[in-house]
Tab-separated table of C-alpha atoms in Angstrom:
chain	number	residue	atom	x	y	z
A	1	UNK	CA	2.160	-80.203	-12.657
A	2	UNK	CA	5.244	-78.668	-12.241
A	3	UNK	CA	5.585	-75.314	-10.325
A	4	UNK	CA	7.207	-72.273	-12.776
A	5	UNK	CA	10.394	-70.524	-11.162
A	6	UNK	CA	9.771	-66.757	-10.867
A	7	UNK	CA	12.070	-65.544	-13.310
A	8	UNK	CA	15.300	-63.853	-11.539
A	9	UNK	CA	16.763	-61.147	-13.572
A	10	UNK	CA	15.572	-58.152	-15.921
A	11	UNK	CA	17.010	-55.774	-18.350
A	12	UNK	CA	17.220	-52.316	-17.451
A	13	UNK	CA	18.273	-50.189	-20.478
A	14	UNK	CA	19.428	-46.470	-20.253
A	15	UNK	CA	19.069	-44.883	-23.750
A	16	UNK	CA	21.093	-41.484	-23.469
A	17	UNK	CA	21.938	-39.144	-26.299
A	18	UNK	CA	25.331	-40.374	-26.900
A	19	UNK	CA	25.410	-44.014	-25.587
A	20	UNK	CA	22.865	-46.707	-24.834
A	21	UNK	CA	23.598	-49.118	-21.942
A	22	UNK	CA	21.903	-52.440	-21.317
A	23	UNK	CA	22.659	-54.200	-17.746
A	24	UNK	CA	21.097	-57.973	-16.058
A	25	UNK	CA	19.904	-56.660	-12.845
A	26	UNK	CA	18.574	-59.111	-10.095
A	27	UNK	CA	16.240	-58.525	-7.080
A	28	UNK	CA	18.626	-57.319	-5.241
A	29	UNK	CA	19.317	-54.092	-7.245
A	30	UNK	CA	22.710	-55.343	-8.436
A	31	UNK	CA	23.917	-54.926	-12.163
A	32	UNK	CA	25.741	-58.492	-13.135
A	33	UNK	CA	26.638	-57.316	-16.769
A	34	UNK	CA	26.634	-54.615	-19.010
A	35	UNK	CA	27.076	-53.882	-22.903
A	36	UNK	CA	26.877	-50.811	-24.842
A	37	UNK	CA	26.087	-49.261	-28.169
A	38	UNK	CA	26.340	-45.662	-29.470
A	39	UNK	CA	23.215	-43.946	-29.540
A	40	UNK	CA	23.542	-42.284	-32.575
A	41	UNK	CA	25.478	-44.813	-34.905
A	42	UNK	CA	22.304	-45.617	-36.441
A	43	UNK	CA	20.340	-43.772	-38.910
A	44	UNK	CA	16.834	-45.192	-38.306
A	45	UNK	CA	15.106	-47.247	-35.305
A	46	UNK	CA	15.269	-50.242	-37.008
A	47	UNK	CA	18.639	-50.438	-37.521
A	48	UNK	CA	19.221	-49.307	-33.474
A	49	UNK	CA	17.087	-51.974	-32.291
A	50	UNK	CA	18.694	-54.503	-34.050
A	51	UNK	CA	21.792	-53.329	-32.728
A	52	UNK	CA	20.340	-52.966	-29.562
A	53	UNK	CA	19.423	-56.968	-29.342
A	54	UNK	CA	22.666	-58.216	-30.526
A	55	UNK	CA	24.485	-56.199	-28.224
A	56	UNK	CA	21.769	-57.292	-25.573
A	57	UNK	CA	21.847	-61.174	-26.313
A	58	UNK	CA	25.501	-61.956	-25.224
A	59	UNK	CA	25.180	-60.668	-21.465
A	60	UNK	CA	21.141	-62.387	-21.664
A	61	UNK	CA	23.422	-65.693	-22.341
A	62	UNK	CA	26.168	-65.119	-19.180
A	63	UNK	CA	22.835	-65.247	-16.813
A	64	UNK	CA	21.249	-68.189	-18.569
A	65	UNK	CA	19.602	-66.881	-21.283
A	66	UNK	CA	16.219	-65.274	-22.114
A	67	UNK	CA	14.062	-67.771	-20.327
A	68	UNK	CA	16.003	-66.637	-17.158
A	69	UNK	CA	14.354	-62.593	-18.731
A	70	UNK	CA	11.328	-61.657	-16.651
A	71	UNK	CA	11.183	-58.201	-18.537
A	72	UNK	CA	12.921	-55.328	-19.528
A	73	UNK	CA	12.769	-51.664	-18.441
A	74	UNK	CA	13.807	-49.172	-20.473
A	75	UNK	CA	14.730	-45.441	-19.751
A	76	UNK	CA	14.941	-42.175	-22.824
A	77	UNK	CA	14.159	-39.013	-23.910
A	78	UNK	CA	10.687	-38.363	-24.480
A	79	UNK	CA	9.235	-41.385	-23.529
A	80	UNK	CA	5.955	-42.174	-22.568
A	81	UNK	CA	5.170	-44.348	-20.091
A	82	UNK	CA	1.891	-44.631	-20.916
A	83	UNK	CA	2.028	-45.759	-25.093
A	84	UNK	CA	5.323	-47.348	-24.665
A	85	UNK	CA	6.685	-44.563	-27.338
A	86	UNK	CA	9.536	-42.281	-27.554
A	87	UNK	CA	7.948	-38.874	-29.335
A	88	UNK	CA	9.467	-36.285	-31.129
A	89	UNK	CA	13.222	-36.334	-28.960
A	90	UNK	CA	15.428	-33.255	-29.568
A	91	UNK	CA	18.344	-35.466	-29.056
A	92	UNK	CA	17.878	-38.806	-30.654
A	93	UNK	CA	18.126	-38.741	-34.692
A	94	UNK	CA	16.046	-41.234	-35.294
A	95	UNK	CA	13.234	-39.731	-33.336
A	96	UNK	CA	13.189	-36.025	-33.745
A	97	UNK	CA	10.083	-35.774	-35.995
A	98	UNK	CA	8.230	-38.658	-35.470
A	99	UNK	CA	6.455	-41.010	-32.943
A	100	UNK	CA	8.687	-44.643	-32.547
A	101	UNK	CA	7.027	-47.584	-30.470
A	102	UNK	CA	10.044	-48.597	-29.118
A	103	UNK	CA	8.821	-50.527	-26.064
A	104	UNK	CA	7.289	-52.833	-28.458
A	105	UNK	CA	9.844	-53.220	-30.996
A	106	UNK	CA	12.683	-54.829	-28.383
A	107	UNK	CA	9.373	-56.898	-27.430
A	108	UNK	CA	8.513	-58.235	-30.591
A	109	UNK	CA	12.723	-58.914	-30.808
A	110	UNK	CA	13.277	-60.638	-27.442
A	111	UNK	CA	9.821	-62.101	-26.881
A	112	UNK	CA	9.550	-60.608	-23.444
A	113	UNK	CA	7.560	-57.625	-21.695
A	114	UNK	CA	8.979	-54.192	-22.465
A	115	UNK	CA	7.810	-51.066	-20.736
A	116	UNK	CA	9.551	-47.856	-20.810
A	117	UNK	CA	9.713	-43.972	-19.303
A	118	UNK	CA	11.677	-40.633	-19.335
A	119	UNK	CA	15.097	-41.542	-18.528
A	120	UNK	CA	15.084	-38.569	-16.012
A	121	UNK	CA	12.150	-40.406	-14.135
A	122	UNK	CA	14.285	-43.883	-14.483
A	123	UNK	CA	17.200	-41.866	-12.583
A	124	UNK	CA	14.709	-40.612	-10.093
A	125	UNK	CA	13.122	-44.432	-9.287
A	126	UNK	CA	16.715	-45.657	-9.340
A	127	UNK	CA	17.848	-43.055	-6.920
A	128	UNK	CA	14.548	-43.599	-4.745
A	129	UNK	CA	14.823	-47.366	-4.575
A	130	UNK	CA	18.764	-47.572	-4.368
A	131	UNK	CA	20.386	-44.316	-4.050
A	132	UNK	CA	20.564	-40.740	-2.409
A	133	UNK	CA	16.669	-41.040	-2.263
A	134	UNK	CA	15.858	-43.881	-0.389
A	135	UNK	CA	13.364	-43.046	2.188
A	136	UNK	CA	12.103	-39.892	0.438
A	137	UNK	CA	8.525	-39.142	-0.292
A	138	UNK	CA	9.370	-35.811	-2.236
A	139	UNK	CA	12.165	-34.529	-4.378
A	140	UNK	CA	13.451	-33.486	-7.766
A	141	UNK	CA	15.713	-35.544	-9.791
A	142	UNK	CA	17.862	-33.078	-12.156
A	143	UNK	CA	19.877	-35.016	-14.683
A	144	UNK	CA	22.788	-32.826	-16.147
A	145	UNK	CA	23.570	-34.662	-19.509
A	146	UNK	CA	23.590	-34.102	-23.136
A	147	UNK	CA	20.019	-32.445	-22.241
A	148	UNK	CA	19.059	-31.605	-19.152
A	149	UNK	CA	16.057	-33.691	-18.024
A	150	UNK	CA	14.271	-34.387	-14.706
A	151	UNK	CA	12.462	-36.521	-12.799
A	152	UNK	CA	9.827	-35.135	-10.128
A	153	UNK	CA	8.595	-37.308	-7.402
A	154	UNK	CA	5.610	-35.564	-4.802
A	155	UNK	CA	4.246	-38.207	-1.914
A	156	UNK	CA	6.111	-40.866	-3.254
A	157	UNK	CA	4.794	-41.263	-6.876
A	158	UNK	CA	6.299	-39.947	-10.357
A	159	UNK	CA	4.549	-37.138	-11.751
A	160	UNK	CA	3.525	-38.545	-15.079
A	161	UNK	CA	0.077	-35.657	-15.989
A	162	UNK	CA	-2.427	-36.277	-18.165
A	163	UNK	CA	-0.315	-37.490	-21.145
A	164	UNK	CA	3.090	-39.073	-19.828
A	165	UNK	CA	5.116	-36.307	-20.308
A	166	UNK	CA	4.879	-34.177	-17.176
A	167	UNK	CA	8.203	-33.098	-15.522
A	168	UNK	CA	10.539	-31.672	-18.508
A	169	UNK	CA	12.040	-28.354	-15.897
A	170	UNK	CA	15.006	-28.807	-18.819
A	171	UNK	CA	12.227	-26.822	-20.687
A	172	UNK	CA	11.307	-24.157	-18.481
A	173	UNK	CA	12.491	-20.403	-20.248
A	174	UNK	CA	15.602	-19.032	-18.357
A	175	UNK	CA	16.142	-16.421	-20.592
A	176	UNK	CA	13.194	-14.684	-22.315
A	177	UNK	CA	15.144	-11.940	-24.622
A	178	UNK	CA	18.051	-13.359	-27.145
A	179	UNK	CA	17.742	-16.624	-25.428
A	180	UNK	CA	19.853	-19.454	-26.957
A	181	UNK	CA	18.099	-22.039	-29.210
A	182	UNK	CA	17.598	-25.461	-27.932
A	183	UNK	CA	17.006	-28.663	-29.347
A	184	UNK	CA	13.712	-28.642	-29.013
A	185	UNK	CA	12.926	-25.635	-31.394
A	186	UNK	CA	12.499	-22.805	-28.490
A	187	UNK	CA	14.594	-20.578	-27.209
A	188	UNK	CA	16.228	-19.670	-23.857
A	189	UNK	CA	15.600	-23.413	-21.847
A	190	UNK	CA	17.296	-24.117	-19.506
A	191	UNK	CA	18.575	-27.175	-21.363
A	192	UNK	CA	20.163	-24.776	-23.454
A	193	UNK	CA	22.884	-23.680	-20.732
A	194	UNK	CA	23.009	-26.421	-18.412
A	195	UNK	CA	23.557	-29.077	-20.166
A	196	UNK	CA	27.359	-30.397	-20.773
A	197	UNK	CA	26.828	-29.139	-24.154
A	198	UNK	CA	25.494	-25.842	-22.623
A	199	UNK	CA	28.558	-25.575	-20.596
A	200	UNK	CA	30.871	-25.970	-23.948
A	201	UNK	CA	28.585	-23.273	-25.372
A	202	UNK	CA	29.184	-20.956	-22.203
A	203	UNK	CA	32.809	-21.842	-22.955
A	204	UNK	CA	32.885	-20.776	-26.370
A	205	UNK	CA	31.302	-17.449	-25.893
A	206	UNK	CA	33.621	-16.507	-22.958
A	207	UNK	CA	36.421	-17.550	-24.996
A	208	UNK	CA	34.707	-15.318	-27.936
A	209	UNK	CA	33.994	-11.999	-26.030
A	210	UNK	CA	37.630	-11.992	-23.933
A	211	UNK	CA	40.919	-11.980	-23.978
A	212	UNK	CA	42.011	-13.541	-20.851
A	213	UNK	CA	44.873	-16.259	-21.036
A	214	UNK	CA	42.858	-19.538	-20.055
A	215	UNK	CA	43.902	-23.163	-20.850
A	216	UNK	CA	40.327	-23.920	-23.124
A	217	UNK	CA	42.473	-21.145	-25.646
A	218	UNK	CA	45.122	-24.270	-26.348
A	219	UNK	CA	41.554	-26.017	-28.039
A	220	UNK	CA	40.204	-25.946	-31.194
A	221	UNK	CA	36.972	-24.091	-30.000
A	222	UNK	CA	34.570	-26.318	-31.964
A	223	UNK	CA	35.364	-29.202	-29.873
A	224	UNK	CA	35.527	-28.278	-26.420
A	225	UNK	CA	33.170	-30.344	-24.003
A	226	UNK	CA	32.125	-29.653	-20.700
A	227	UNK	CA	35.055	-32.163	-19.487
A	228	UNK	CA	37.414	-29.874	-21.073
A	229	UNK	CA	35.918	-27.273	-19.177
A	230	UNK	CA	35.851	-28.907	-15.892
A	231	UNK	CA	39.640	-30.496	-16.076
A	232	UNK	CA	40.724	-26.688	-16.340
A	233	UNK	CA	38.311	-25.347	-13.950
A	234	UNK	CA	39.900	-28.100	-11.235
A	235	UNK	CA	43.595	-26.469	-12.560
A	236	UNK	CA	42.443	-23.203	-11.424
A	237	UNK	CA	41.585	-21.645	-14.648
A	238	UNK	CA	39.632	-18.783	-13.894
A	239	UNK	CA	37.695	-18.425	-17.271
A	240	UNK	CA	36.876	-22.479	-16.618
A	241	UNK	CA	35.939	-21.303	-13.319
A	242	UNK	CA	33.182	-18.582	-14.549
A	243	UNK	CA	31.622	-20.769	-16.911
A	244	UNK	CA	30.825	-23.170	-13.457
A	245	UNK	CA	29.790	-20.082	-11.593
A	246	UNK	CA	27.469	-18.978	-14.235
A	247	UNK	CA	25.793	-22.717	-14.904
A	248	UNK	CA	25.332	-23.016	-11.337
A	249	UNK	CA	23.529	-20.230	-10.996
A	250	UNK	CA	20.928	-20.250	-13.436
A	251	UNK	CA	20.662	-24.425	-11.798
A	252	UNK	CA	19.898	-22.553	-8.393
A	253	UNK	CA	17.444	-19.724	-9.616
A	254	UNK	CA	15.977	-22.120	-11.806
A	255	UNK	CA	15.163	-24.586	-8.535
A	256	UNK	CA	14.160	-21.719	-6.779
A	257	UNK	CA	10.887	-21.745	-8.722
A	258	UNK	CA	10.391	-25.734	-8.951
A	259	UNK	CA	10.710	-25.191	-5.021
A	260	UNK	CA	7.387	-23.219	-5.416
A	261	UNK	CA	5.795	-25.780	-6.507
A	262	UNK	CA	6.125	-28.880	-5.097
A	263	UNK	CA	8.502	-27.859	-1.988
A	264	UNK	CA	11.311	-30.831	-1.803
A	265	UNK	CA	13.095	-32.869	0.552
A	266	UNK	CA	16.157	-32.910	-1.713
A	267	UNK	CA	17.290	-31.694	-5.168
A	268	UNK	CA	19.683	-34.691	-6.384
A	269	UNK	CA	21.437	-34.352	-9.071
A	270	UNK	CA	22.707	-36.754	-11.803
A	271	UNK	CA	25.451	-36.894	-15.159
A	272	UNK	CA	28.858	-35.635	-15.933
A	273	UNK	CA	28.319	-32.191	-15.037
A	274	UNK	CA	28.351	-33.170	-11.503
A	275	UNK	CA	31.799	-34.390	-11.611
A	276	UNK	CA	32.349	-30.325	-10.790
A	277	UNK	CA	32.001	-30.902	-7.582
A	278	UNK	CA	31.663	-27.780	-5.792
A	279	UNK	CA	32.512	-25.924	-8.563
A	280	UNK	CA	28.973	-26.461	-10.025
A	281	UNK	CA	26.986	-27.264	-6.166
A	282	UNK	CA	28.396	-24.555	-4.835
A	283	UNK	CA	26.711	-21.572	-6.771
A	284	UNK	CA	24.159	-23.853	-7.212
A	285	UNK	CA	22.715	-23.849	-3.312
A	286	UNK	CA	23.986	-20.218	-2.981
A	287	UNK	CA	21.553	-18.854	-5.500
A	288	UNK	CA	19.297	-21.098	-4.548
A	289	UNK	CA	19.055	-19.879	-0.872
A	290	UNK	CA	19.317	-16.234	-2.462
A	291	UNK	CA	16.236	-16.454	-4.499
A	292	UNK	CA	13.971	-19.119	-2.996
A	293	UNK	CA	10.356	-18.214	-1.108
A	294	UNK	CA	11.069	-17.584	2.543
A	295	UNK	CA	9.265	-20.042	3.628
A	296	UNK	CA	11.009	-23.079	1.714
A	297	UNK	CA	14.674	-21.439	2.563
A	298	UNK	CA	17.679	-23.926	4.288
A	299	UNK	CA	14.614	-26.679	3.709
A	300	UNK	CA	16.126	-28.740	0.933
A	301	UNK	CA	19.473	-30.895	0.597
A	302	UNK	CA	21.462	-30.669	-2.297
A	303	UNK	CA	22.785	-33.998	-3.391
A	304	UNK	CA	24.790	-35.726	-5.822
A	305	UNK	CA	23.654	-38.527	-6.927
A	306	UNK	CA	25.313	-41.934	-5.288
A	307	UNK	CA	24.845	-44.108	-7.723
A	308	UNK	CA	27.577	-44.653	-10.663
A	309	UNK	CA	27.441	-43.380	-13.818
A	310	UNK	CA	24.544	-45.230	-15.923
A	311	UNK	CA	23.855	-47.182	-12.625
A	312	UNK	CA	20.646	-44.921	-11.411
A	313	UNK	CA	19.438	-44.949	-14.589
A	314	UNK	CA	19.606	-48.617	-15.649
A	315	UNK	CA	18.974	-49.884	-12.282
A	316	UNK	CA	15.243	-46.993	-12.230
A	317	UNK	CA	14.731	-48.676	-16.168
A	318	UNK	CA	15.203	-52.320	-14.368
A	319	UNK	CA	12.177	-50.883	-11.968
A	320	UNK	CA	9.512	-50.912	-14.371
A	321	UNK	CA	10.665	-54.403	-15.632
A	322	UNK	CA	9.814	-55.766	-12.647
A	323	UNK	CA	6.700	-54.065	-11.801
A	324	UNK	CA	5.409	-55.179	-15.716
């Protein structure tokens, strides 16, 4: 009888808010192809799976094709690693009120294993196994995208609680009088100002309540993202400049308190924000060090993340394909 191969490759896929990447990774943690698809092109789940696979199937066929597939990882909002489901996501439209078993949709699809998590805990296991985190047995993954979401890892495992969903800090109230509205129905998260579309809404409201010359005035308000923000920050731009200031701030007071609680090697951070630079890490470890316990003070490192763009993510998704 004839021995079966291990299978050498799975799928990792990182589902974000605004784009969905697929990528082949091997044992070795490298990614040998990508593909894309917009997140939010697609009205219902149906429609994004099926989008999903024939995006998917092309890149399956460069590394010999699905029976080459061990299993597929995937990493999104609201997930739960437990059920396999993506529940009741602020920032996906096709699962803002309602439960979707996505894990076993691409499986019925591709005919292969499909598990899936938070995509902040797929940047975290990505970053642990491959990145900034290798070696550490405690730290907090922030990822600063359309949402701010996070990833918390104490003696080496994922907190996951009683029900999957442990670990959302992008929910934690920042600001308990006025507070913005976020996504997710409450008000004053910290999602709700450090986000990239936090940071266009810090923009907007400097822009609103001053009259100081600033290169963001030369924009139709509406439309100004945080790159905006950050290409005119990096000119000098002093508005640009506050709007970092004040982000980074709330980011440090607001680790100040996770610090209390599970006292970290490292704070890593992920997503465009970051891009900043010191603009944004700069307040961020200031405050930080201002408002943290005595006893955890000058303990943690503040790091960007090393891997690239969608790489920590897809290559923590590719994780749980291989441990399925």
């Amino acid at each position: 009888m004839e021995e079966q191969q291990p299978k050498p490759f799975v799928v990792g896929l990182d589902l974000g808010g605004t784009n969905s990447v697929f990528g082949i990774v091997n044992q070795r943690g490298e990614i040998l192809a990508t593909s894309s698809i917009k997140t939010q092109a697609y009205k219902n789940v149906d429609d994004f799976v099926k989008a999903g696979v024939e995006c998917l199937l092309p890149i399956i066929e460069e590394v010999g094709g699905i029976k080459q597939i061990k299993a597929m990882g995937i990493g999104a909002p609201n997930a739960n690693y437990y059920k396999g489901t993506v529940e009741y996501a602020p920032n996906l439209s096709w699962a803002h009120e309602t439960v979707v078993p996505l894990a076993q949709m691409f499986s019925d699809k591709l005919g292969i294993p499909v598990g899936i998590t938070n995509d902040a805990n797929a940047a975290a296991i990505g970053e642990m196994q491959y990145g900034a985190a290798r070696g550490m047995k405690n730290f907090v993954m922030l990822t600063l995208g359309t949402g701010v979401g996070s990833g918390i890892v104490i003696n080496g495992q994922l907190v996951y609680g009683c029900d999957g969903f442990a670990g959302e800090l992008g929910h934690v109230t920042m600001v308990r009088e006025n507070g913005r509205t976020c996504g997710c129905g409450r008000t004053g998260c910290l999602e709700a100002y450090c986000s990239a579309t936090g940071v266009a809404r810090t923009a907007r409201e400097y822009l609103t309540v001053s009259t100081e010359d600033s290169l963001l005035r030369k924009l139709d308000p509406e439309k100004i993202t945080s790159l905006d923000v950050s290409i005119a920050a990096s000119k000098g731009d002093a508005l640009a400049k506050r709007v970092y200031e004040f982000t980074g701030k709330m980011l440090g007071d607001a680790c100040a308190d996770f610090a209390a609680f599970c006292s970290p090697e490292a704070f890593i951070f992920f997503g465009g924000l970051t891009k900043a630079g010191d603009l944004i890490m700069k307040p961020i470890e200031e405050e930080y060090n201002k408002h943290v316990l005595n006893i955890f003070r000058g303990k943690a490192k503040f790091l960007v993340s090393t891997l690239d763009d969608a790489g920590a993510a897809v290559l923590g998704a590719s994780a749980i394909g291989w441990d399925l």
